[in-house]
Coordinates of C-alpha atoms (C1' of nucleotides) in Angstrom, one line a residue:
Chain A
M1 CA 101.7 93.3 105.2
V2 CA 103.1 90.1 103.8
Y3 CA 101.7 86.6 103.7
N4 CA 104.1 84.4 105.6
S5 CA 104.0 80.7 104.7
L6 CA 105.4 79.8 108.0
S7 CA 102.6 81.2 110.1
G8 CA 100.0 80.9 107.3
K9 CA 98.9 84.5 107.9
K10 CA 99.4 88.0 106.7
E11 CA 101.8 89.7 109.0
V12 CA 103.1 93.2 109.3
F13 CA 106.5 93.3 107.7
E14 CA 109.2 94.5 110.1
P15 CA 112.8 94.0 109.1
L16 CA 115.2 92.7 111.7
N17 CA 117.6 95.6 111.3
P18 CA 115.8 98.4 109.5
P19 CA 116.5 100.0 107.1
F20 CA 118.3 96.9 106.0
V21 CA 116.5 94.0 104.5
G22 CA 118.0 90.6 103.7
M23 CA 116.2 88.7 101.0
Y24 CA 117.2 85.3 99.7
V25 CA 115.5 83.7 96.7
C26 CA 116.2 80.2 95.4
G27 CA 117.7 80.5 92.0
P28 CA 117.7 78.0 89.1
T29 CA 119.5 74.8 88.8
V30 CA 121.5 75.4 85.6
Y31 CA 121.3 72.1 83.8
S32 CA 118.7 73.3 81.2
D33 CA 117.0 76.4 79.9
V34 CA 114.8 78.2 82.4
H35 CA 111.1 77.8 81.6
L36 CA 108.3 80.3 82.0
G37 CA 107.3 79.0 85.4
N38 CA 110.7 79.7 86.8
V39 CA 110.5 83.2 85.3
R40 CA 107.3 83.9 87.1
T41 CA 109.0 83.4 90.4
F42 CA 111.9 85.7 89.5
V43 CA 109.5 88.3 88.1
S44 CA 107.5 88.2 91.3
F45 CA 110.6 88.7 93.5
D46 CA 111.9 91.4 91.2
V47 CA 108.9 93.4 91.9
I48 CA 109.1 92.7 95.6
Y49 CA 112.7 93.8 95.5
R50 CA 111.9 96.9 93.6
Y51 CA 109.1 97.8 95.9
L52 CA 111.2 97.4 99.0
L53 CA 113.8 99.7 97.5
H54 CA 111.1 102.1 96.6
L55 CA 110.0 102.2 100.2
G56 CA 113.6 103.2 101.1
Y57 CA 114.9 99.9 102.5
K58 CA 118.5 99.0 101.9
V59 CA 117.9 95.5 100.4
R60 CA 120.6 92.9 100.0
Y61 CA 119.1 90.5 97.5
V62 CA 120.8 87.1 97.2
R63 CA 119.8 84.7 94.5
N64 CA 121.9 81.6 94.1
I65 CA 122.9 79.6 91.1
T66 CA 122.7 75.9 91.8
D67 CA 125.5 74.2 89.9
V68 CA 125.9 71.1 91.9
G69 CA 124.1 68.8 94.2
H70 CA 120.8 68.6 92.6
L71 CA 120.1 65.0 91.9
E72 CA 118.3 63.5 89.0
N73 CA 116.2 61.2 91.2
D74 CA 114.5 61.0 94.5
A75 CA 116.0 59.5 97.6
D76 CA 119.4 61.0 97.2
E77 CA 120.4 58.2 94.9
G78 CA 120.2 59.7 91.4
E79 CA 122.9 61.2 89.3
D80 CA 123.7 64.9 89.6
K81 CA 121.8 66.9 87.1
I82 CA 124.7 69.0 85.9
G83 CA 127.0 66.1 85.9
K84 CA 124.6 64.0 83.9
K85 CA 124.2 66.7 81.3
A86 CA 128.0 67.1 81.1
R87 CA 128.5 63.4 80.6
L88 CA 125.8 63.3 77.9
E89 CA 127.2 66.3 76.0
N90 CA 130.8 65.4 76.8
L91 CA 131.5 68.8 78.4
E92 CA 132.9 70.0 81.6
P93 CA 130.2 70.4 84.2
M94 CA 131.2 74.0 84.6
E95 CA 130.6 74.5 80.9
I96 CA 127.1 73.3 81.3
A97 CA 126.5 75.5 84.3
Q98 CA 128.0 78.5 82.6
R99 CA 126.0 78.0 79.4
Y100 CA 122.7 77.8 81.2
A101 CA 123.5 80.5 83.7
N102 CA 124.3 82.8 80.7
G103 CA 121.0 81.9 79.1
F104 CA 119.2 82.5 82.4
H105 CA 120.6 86.0 82.6
E106 CA 119.7 86.8 79.1
V107 CA 116.1 85.8 79.7
L108 CA 115.8 87.8 82.9
Q109 CA 117.3 90.8 81.1
Q110 CA 114.6 90.5 78.4
F111 CA 112.0 90.7 81.2
N112 CA 113.8 93.8 82.5
L113 CA 114.7 92.3 85.9
L114 CA 117.2 93.9 88.2
P115 CA 120.3 91.8 89.0
P116 CA 120.4 90.6 92.6
S117 CA 123.0 92.1 94.9
I118 CA 124.9 88.8 95.2
E119 CA 124.5 85.7 93.0
P120 CA 126.5 83.0 94.7
A121 CA 127.1 79.6 93.2
A122 CA 127.0 76.4 95.1
T123 CA 130.3 75.2 93.8
G124 CA 131.9 78.4 95.2
H125 CA 130.9 77.4 98.7
I126 CA 132.0 73.8 99.1
V127 CA 134.2 74.7 102.0
E128 CA 131.4 76.3 103.9
Q129 CA 129.1 73.5 103.1
I130 CA 131.6 71.0 104.5
A131 CA 131.9 73.1 107.6
M132 CA 128.2 73.2 108.1
A133 CA 127.9 69.4 107.7
Q134 CA 130.7 69.0 110.2
K135 CA 128.9 71.3 112.6
L136 CA 125.7 69.3 112.3
L137 CA 127.8 66.1 113.0
D138 CA 129.3 67.8 116.0
N139 CA 125.9 68.8 117.2
G140 CA 124.8 65.2 117.0
L141 CA 122.2 65.9 114.3
A142 CA 123.9 64.1 111.5
Y143 CA 125.7 60.9 111.0
E144 CA 128.2 59.6 108.6
V145 CA 127.8 56.3 106.7
N146 CA 130.4 55.1 104.2
G147 CA 131.6 58.5 103.1
S148 CA 128.2 60.1 103.1
V149 CA 126.7 62.4 105.7
Y150 CA 123.0 62.4 106.4
F151 CA 120.8 64.7 108.5
D152 CA 119.0 62.8 111.3
V153 CA 115.5 64.1 111.0
T154 CA 114.1 62.0 113.8
K155 CA 116.6 63.2 116.2
Y156 CA 116.2 66.8 115.2
N157 CA 112.5 66.4 115.6
Q158 CA 112.8 65.5 119.3
N159 CA 113.5 69.1 120.1
H160 CA 112.3 70.9 117.1
H161 CA 109.5 70.6 114.6
Y162 CA 110.5 69.2 111.3
G163 CA 107.6 70.0 109.0
K164 CA 106.6 73.3 110.5
L165 CA 106.8 75.1 107.2
S166 CA 105.0 72.6 105.1
K167 CA 102.6 71.7 107.9
R168 CA 103.4 68.1 108.2
N169 CA 104.5 65.8 111.0
I170 CA 107.1 63.2 110.7
E171 CA 104.9 60.3 111.9
E172 CA 102.8 60.7 108.8
M173 CA 105.8 61.1 106.6
M174 CA 107.4 58.0 108.0
E175 CA 104.2 56.1 107.2
S176 CA 103.8 57.4 103.8
G177 CA 107.5 57.4 103.0
R178 CA 108.4 55.5 100.0
E179 CA 110.1 52.2 100.4
L180 CA 113.1 52.4 98.2
A181 CA 115.5 49.6 98.2
A182 CA 118.6 51.7 97.8
Q183 CA 118.0 53.7 100.9
D184 CA 119.8 51.4 103.3
E185 CA 122.5 53.9 104.2
K186 CA 120.0 56.1 105.8
R187 CA 118.6 55.4 109.2
N188 CA 115.2 56.7 108.2
P189 CA 113.7 57.3 104.8
I190 CA 113.0 60.9 105.6
D191 CA 116.7 61.7 106.4
F192 CA 118.4 63.7 103.7
A193 CA 121.9 64.0 102.4
L194 CA 124.3 66.7 103.5
W195 CA 127.2 65.2 101.7
K196 CA 127.3 62.3 99.3
K197 CA 130.2 60.1 98.5
A198 CA 131.1 60.3 94.9
S199 CA 130.9 57.1 93.0
P200 CA 133.9 56.3 90.8
V201 CA 132.2 57.6 87.6
H202 CA 130.9 60.8 89.2
I203 CA 132.5 63.8 87.6
M204 CA 131.9 66.5 90.1
R205 CA 133.8 65.7 93.3
W206 CA 135.6 67.5 96.1
P207 CA 137.8 66.3 98.9
S208 CA 136.2 66.3 102.4
P209 CA 136.8 64.8 105.8
W210 CA 134.7 61.9 104.7
G211 CA 136.4 61.3 101.4
E212 CA 135.7 62.5 97.9
G213 CA 132.1 63.6 97.3
F214 CA 129.7 66.4 96.7
P215 CA 127.2 68.4 98.8
G216 CA 123.6 67.7 99.1
W217 CA 121.1 70.1 97.4
H218 CA 119.6 71.7 100.5
L219 CA 122.8 72.6 102.1
E220 CA 123.9 75.3 99.7
C221 CA 121.0 77.6 100.5
S222 CA 121.5 77.3 104.2
V223 CA 125.2 78.1 103.9
M224 CA 124.9 81.0 101.4
G225 CA 122.0 82.5 103.2
Q226 CA 123.9 82.5 106.5
K227 CA 127.1 83.7 104.9
Y228 CA 125.7 86.7 103.2
L229 CA 122.6 87.6 105.2
G230 CA 123.3 86.2 108.7
E231 CA 122.0 83.5 110.8
T232 CA 118.6 85.0 110.8
F233 CA 117.4 87.2 107.9
D234 CA 114.1 88.7 106.8
I235 CA 112.7 87.2 103.6
H236 CA 113.2 83.8 101.9
G237 CA 111.4 83.2 98.7
G238 CA 111.0 80.6 96.1
G239 CA 108.4 78.6 94.3
M240 CA 105.7 76.7 96.1
D241 CA 107.1 73.4 95.0
L242 CA 110.3 74.1 97.0
K243 CA 108.4 74.3 100.3
F244 CA 108.9 70.7 100.8
P245 CA 111.4 69.2 101.1
H246 CA 113.8 71.9 100.2
H247 CA 112.9 74.8 102.5
E248 CA 111.9 72.5 105.3
C249 CA 115.4 71.0 105.1
E250 CA 117.0 74.4 105.1
I251 CA 115.2 75.3 108.3
A252 CA 116.3 72.1 109.9
Q253 CA 119.9 72.5 108.9
S254 CA 120.1 76.1 110.1
V255 CA 118.3 75.5 113.3
G256 CA 120.5 72.4 113.9
A257 CA 123.7 74.3 113.2
Y258 CA 123.0 77.7 114.7
G259 CA 120.2 77.1 117.0
K260 CA 117.9 79.7 115.5
D261 CA 115.3 80.0 112.8
P262 CA 117.0 81.3 109.7
V263 CA 114.1 83.1 108.2
R264 CA 111.4 85.5 109.5
Y265 CA 109.1 85.7 106.5
W266 CA 108.8 82.8 104.0
L267 CA 107.2 83.9 100.7
H268 CA 106.1 81.3 98.1
T269 CA 105.1 82.0 94.6
N270 CA 102.4 79.8 93.0
M271 CA 102.7 77.8 89.9
L272 CA 102.0 78.6 86.3
T273 CA 99.5 76.2 84.8
V274 CA 98.6 75.2 81.3
N275 CA 95.1 73.9 80.8
G276 CA 94.8 73.7 84.6
Q277 CA 97.9 71.6 85.0
K278 CA 101.1 72.7 86.6
M279 CA 103.7 73.8 84.0
S280 CA 106.8 71.7 84.7
K281 CA 109.8 70.3 83.0
S282 CA 108.9 66.7 83.8
L283 CA 105.3 67.0 82.4
G284 CA 106.7 68.5 79.2
N285 CA 104.1 71.2 79.1
S286 CA 106.4 74.1 79.8
F287 CA 107.2 76.9 77.4
L288 CA 110.7 78.2 77.0
P289 CA 110.8 81.9 76.9
H290 CA 112.2 82.1 73.4
E291 CA 109.4 79.8 72.1
L292 CA 107.0 82.3 73.5
F293 CA 108.7 85.3 72.0
A294 CA 108.8 83.5 68.6
G295 CA 105.4 81.9 68.9
S296 CA 107.1 78.6 68.0
H297 CA 105.4 76.3 70.6
P298 CA 102.5 74.1 69.3
L299 CA 100.2 75.5 72.0
L300 CA 100.7 79.1 70.9
D301 CA 98.8 80.9 68.2
E302 CA 101.4 83.6 67.8
A303 CA 104.4 85.3 69.4
Y304 CA 104.1 87.3 72.6
S305 CA 106.7 89.8 73.7
P306 CA 108.5 89.7 77.1
M307 CA 106.7 92.7 78.4
T308 CA 103.3 91.2 77.4
V309 CA 104.1 88.1 79.3
K310 CA 105.4 90.0 82.3
F311 CA 102.3 92.2 82.3
F312 CA 100.2 89.1 82.1
M313 CA 102.0 87.6 85.1
L314 CA 101.6 90.8 87.1
Q315 CA 97.9 90.9 86.5
S316 CA 97.5 88.1 89.0
H317 CA 98.8 87.8 92.5
Y318 CA 102.0 85.9 92.9
S319 CA 100.4 83.4 95.3
S320 CA 97.7 82.4 93.0
T321 CA 98.1 79.9 90.2
L322 CA 97.9 81.5 86.8
D323 CA 96.6 79.7 83.8
F324 CA 98.3 80.2 80.4
S325 CA 96.2 80.6 77.3
N326 CA 96.3 82.5 74.0
E327 CA 93.2 84.4 74.8
A328 CA 94.6 85.6 78.1
L329 CA 97.9 86.6 76.6
K330 CA 96.2 88.6 73.8
A331 CA 94.2 90.5 76.3
A332 CA 97.3 91.1 78.3
R333 CA 99.1 92.4 75.2
K334 CA 96.4 95.0 74.7
G335 CA 96.4 96.0 78.3
Y336 CA 100.2 96.3 78.3
K337 CA 100.1 98.5 75.3
R338 CA 97.4 100.7 76.8
M339 CA 99.5 101.1 79.9
I340 CA 102.7 102.0 77.9
N341 CA 100.8 104.4 75.7
G342 CA 99.8 106.1 78.9
L343 CA 103.4 106.2 80.0
R344 CA 104.3 107.9 76.7
V345 CA 101.6 110.5 77.2
I346 CA 102.3 111.3 80.8
R347 CA 106.1 111.6 80.3
K348 CA 105.6 114.4 77.9
M349 CA 102.8 116.1 79.7
T350 CA 103.5 119.1 81.9
W351 CA 101.3 121.3 84.0
Q352 CA 99.3 123.9 82.1
D353 CA 97.6 126.8 83.7
D354 CA 94.3 126.6 82.0
D355 CA 90.9 128.0 82.9
G356 CA 89.7 124.8 84.7
Q357 CA 88.2 125.4 88.1
P358 CA 89.1 123.1 91.0
N359 CA 86.8 120.1 91.1
E360 CA 86.7 118.7 94.6
A361 CA 84.9 115.5 93.8
L362 CA 87.4 114.7 91.1
Q363 CA 90.4 115.7 93.3
N364 CA 89.2 113.4 96.1
Q365 CA 88.8 110.6 93.6
V366 CA 92.3 111.0 92.2
E367 CA 93.7 111.3 95.7
K368 CA 92.1 108.0 96.6
Q369 CA 93.4 106.3 93.5
I370 CA 96.9 107.5 94.1
A371 CA 96.8 106.2 97.7
A372 CA 95.3 102.9 96.5
C373 CA 98.4 102.1 94.4
T374 CA 100.5 102.2 97.5
S375 CA 98.1 100.4 99.7
A376 CA 97.7 97.7 97.1
M377 CA 101.4 97.0 97.0
N378 CA 101.5 97.2 100.8
D379 CA 99.0 94.4 100.9
D380 CA 101.3 91.5 100.1
F381 CA 102.5 93.1 96.9
N382 CA 99.2 92.9 95.2
T383 CA 100.3 93.8 91.7
A384 CA 97.0 92.9 90.1
L385 CA 95.2 95.4 92.3
T386 CA 97.9 98.0 91.7
I387 CA 97.5 97.7 87.9
G388 CA 93.8 98.1 88.3
Q389 CA 94.4 101.4 90.1
L390 CA 96.9 102.5 87.5
F391 CA 94.3 102.1 84.8
N392 CA 92.0 104.3 86.8
L393 CA 94.7 107.0 86.9
L394 CA 95.3 106.4 83.2
K395 CA 91.8 107.5 82.4
K396 CA 92.5 110.8 84.0
I397 CA 95.8 111.1 82.2
N398 CA 94.1 110.4 78.9
S399 CA 91.3 112.8 79.6
L400 CA 93.9 115.6 80.3
H401 CA 95.7 114.7 77.1
S402 CA 92.6 114.8 74.9
G403 CA 91.4 118.0 76.6
Q404 CA 88.3 116.4 78.1
L405 CA 89.6 117.2 81.5
K406 CA 91.2 120.5 82.4
F407 CA 94.4 120.8 84.4
G408 CA 92.9 123.4 86.6
E409 CA 90.3 120.9 87.8
L410 CA 93.1 118.9 89.3
G411 CA 95.4 121.6 90.5
E412 CA 99.1 121.6 90.0
D413 CA 100.2 119.7 93.0
L414 CA 97.8 116.9 92.4
F415 CA 98.7 116.7 88.8
N416 CA 102.3 116.4 89.6
R417 CA 101.6 113.6 92.1
L418 CA 99.5 111.9 89.5
K419 CA 102.3 112.0 87.0
Q420 CA 104.8 110.9 89.5
T421 CA 102.8 108.0 90.8
Y422 CA 102.0 106.6 87.3
M423 CA 105.5 106.8 86.1
T424 CA 107.1 105.5 89.3
F425 CA 104.7 102.5 89.6
V426 CA 104.9 101.5 85.9
E427 CA 108.6 101.9 85.4
D428 CA 110.4 101.6 88.7
I429 CA 108.1 99.3 90.6
L430 CA 106.5 97.0 88.1
G431 CA 109.6 97.4 85.8
L432 CA 107.6 97.6 82.6
I433 CA 109.3 99.3 79.7
E434 CA 108.6 100.3 76.2
E435 CA 109.5 97.7 73.6
K436 CA 110.6 99.2 70.3
P437 CA 113.1 98.2 67.6
A438 CA 116.2 100.3 66.8
G439 CA 115.4 103.4 64.7
F440 CA 111.8 103.2 65.6
D441 CA 111.4 106.7 66.9
E442 CA 113.1 108.3 63.9
L443 CA 110.9 106.3 61.5
V444 CA 107.7 107.2 63.3
E445 CA 108.6 110.8 63.6
A446 CA 109.4 111.0 59.8
L447 CA 106.0 109.4 59.0
M448 CA 104.2 111.6 61.4
T449 CA 105.7 114.8 59.8
L450 CA 104.4 113.6 56.4
Y451 CA 101.1 112.8 58.0
R452 CA 100.7 116.3 59.4
E453 CA 101.5 117.8 56.1
A454 CA 99.0 115.7 54.2
K455 CA 96.4 116.3 56.8
H456 CA 97.0 120.0 56.7
A457 CA 96.6 119.9 52.9
K458 CA 93.4 117.8 53.3
D459 CA 94.9 115.2 51.0
W460 CA 92.8 112.4 52.3
P461 CA 94.1 109.6 50.1
R462 CA 97.6 110.5 51.1
V463 CA 96.6 110.6 54.7
D464 CA 95.1 107.2 54.6
E465 CA 98.2 105.9 52.9
I466 CA 100.5 107.2 55.6
R467 CA 98.2 105.9 58.3
A468 CA 98.4 102.5 56.8
A469 CA 102.2 102.7 56.7
L470 CA 102.3 103.6 60.4
K471 CA 99.9 100.8 61.2
E472 CA 102.3 98.4 59.6
N473 CA 104.9 99.6 62.1
G474 CA 102.6 99.0 65.0
V475 CA 101.5 102.6 65.4
V476 CA 98.1 104.2 65.2
V477 CA 97.5 107.8 64.7
K478 CA 95.6 109.8 67.3
D479 CA 93.9 112.9 65.8
M480 CA 92.8 115.2 68.5
K481 CA 91.0 118.5 68.4
D482 CA 94.1 120.6 68.6
K483 CA 97.0 118.2 68.0
I484 CA 98.1 115.0 66.4
D485 CA 99.9 112.2 68.3
W486 CA 100.5 108.5 67.9
A487 CA 100.2 105.4 70.1
Y488 CA 101.2 101.8 70.0
D489 CA 98.6 99.7 68.1
E490 CA 96.9 97.6 70.7
S491 CA 95.6 94.9 68.3
Chain B
rG1 C1' 95.9 57.7 102.0
rG2 C1' 98.1 62.5 104.6
rC3 C1' 98.5 67.8 104.2
rG4 C1' 96.9 72.1 101.6
rC5 C1' 94.7 75.2 97.7
rU6 C1' 91.0 76.7 94.2
rG7 C1' 86.0 77.3 92.0
rU8 C1' 83.9 85.1 90.5
rG9 C1' 80.1 87.8 84.7
rG10 C1' 81.7 85.7 77.3
rC11 C1' 87.4 85.2 78.7
rC12 C1' 91.4 86.5 82.2
rG13 C1' 91.7 88.2 87.0
rA14 C1' 91.5 91.3 92.0
rG15 C1' 88.4 91.4 96.2
rU16 C1' 87.5 88.3 103.3
rG17 C1' 81.0 91.0 106.0
rG18 C1' 77.6 96.4 103.8
rC19 C1' 80.9 101.1 99.7
rU20 C1' 82.2 100.8 90.9
rA21 C1' 88.5 96.4 91.1
rG22 C1' 90.8 96.3 86.5
rG23 C1' 92.0 94.4 81.5
rC24 C1' 90.0 91.9 77.1
rA25 C1' 85.4 91.1 74.5
rG26 C1' 80.0 93.1 73.5
rA27 C1' 76.3 97.5 73.1
rG28 C1' 75.2 102.8 72.8
rG29 C1' 77.3 107.7 72.6
rU30 C1' 81.0 112.1 72.1
rC31 C1' 84.9 113.4 68.8
rU32 C1' 86.3 112.7 63.3
rG33 C1' 86.8 114.0 56.0
rC34 C1' 86.3 108.7 57.2
rA35 C1' 88.5 106.1 60.8
rA36 C1' 91.4 105.1 64.9
rA37 C1' 92.8 106.5 69.6
rA38 C1' 90.8 108.6 73.8
rC39 C1' 86.7 109.7 77.0
rC40 C1' 81.5 108.9 78.8
rU41 C1' 77.4 105.4 79.6
rU42 C1' 76.1 100.4 79.7
rU43 C1' 74.9 94.5 79.5
rU44 C1' 76.5 89.5 81.6
rA45 C1' 78.9 87.4 88.5
rC46 C1' 80.3 85.3 92.8
rA47 C1' 79.9 76.1 91.8
rG48 C1' 75.5 73.8 94.7
rC49 C1' 72.8 73.2 99.4
rG50 C1' 72.3 74.6 104.4
rG51 C1' 73.8 77.8 108.6
rU52 C1' 75.6 82.4 111.4
rU53 C1' 74.3 87.7 110.8
rC54 C1' 70.2 93.5 110.4
rG55 C1' 73.3 92.3 106.1
rA56 C1' 77.8 87.2 102.9
rA57 C1' 81.2 86.4 96.8
rU58 C1' 83.5 87.4 101.6
rC59 C1' 82.5 83.6 108.0
rC60 C1' 81.0 78.2 109.3
rG61 C1' 79.3 73.1 107.7
rC62 C1' 78.3 69.7 103.9
rU63 C1' 78.2 68.3 98.6
rC64 C1' 80.2 68.5 93.7
rA65 C1' 84.3 69.8 90.5
rG66 C1' 89.4 70.8 89.6
rC67 C1' 94.5 71.4 91.2
rG68 C1' 99.1 71.2 94.2
rC69 C1' 102.7 69.0 97.6
rC70 C1' 104.0 64.3 99.8
rU71 C1' 109.7 62.0 94.1
rC72 C1' 113.3 66.2 90.5
rC73 C1' 110.9 70.9 89.4
rA74 C1' 110.1 78.1 90.5

RNA sequence: GGCGCUGUGGCCGAGUGGCUAGGCAGAGGUCUGCAAAACCUUUUACAGCGGUUCGAAUCCGCUCAGCGCCUCCA
């Protein structure tokens, strides 16, 4: 089941051409560093992508890079964001785009996100965008004024519903539309640009049938979605704030050009908030990932690692707002470490034929918990609920590890499925990984060897000393009845 | 103003009609050289008012509070 923004309901997910799934996610505009809110969207869709792969779908995941066409201001009148930055820094626009695209990739890698199948750039598809604008002109749904081409929303709305995604109607939009003096080229304020004539100072420009210019922002996604996924594809994702006008315009363009709805399931991620307010570039309350990792933002008490932040995000549902605070992040860090400690334990654990007798109540409970992981993900990718279930499984794993639960009580088959489930969900589906510096394992093993020796000799002062040294490296010792192990310090 | 969303225990955050979410924090216990980790038990809930129902955090209405989109933003 997925929540479809278009219908406003949860629907059964049925791909158009199983086992293939086409998924398009609006990527970043590369004119500045990605902030954490952007990251949330990509983290969410990464998990969705991973889960669909896990279910056996052959997913083509397209996530674009917007490197032209995104204007600084409303009303299609501002300066291009990339172009402006290029002018300010006296660089080629492509240098700007490349720099921030690189930074974007670095950040996503720190969060352990899988790369998309295709990552097309808007500037690489100028020809196709011109063709689509021309097609809309031919279909009578666009008009050219003075070297610019605009989409005729009113005309389109005669036979279609402009506003069906964002649940608006154009009468209201016409009334509440802002009166901006510079809009005289457009027939109606709600029309939007498919192609803009380049002013003499505009750096980014391409030849077109209408003179030198550049494409409108909404066009690229329609074009690239159609090119790589077809005229109709399964999933289109993006942040809530793109619903209108961006996604609405995409629908209008595609329907206008090809006569069919481009997307079957629209998925929108909700916003990250800070003190209850949307985190956004323009409000200046957004964190940059590296500020978070370094703890260098005034609102942060200390540094939080990528996996801590990712775990924090996954503990809520993608369609809910999520409020950022130091307290919440600290709690998430402990939770994350607990989960990863569990991963370390289960990885090394193998079935042991002990004298435990099958415990039916326990077996039923574990069966249910295993099944619940899948059903939670099946229910609109509910990672929060999934994590809750994984913690339930973790209790069993830890009980086995400490000898408080016997393997025989579970049975070999169930134990193997428990292990399989925990590892698959944590690593492959949620994409959570162990964070450790280079040489960490060797250092810890060396200290642990000393610890065991001192412990065996009952040299308590020495034991405490080594314990403190380990603690400094973020490790706590676990003394158990019959063995000694370590875990990541959760504090 | 239009459209929409949210309000859960000390904190975060799932949950859409009856069945323990979970994490963090707190309390007690088991274990331990002492601890820690782990496990077990346990305290604190569903903004307010009214309605539907055998039964509501969950459905409906109203009130209050907060937020989002309508302009660039994931």
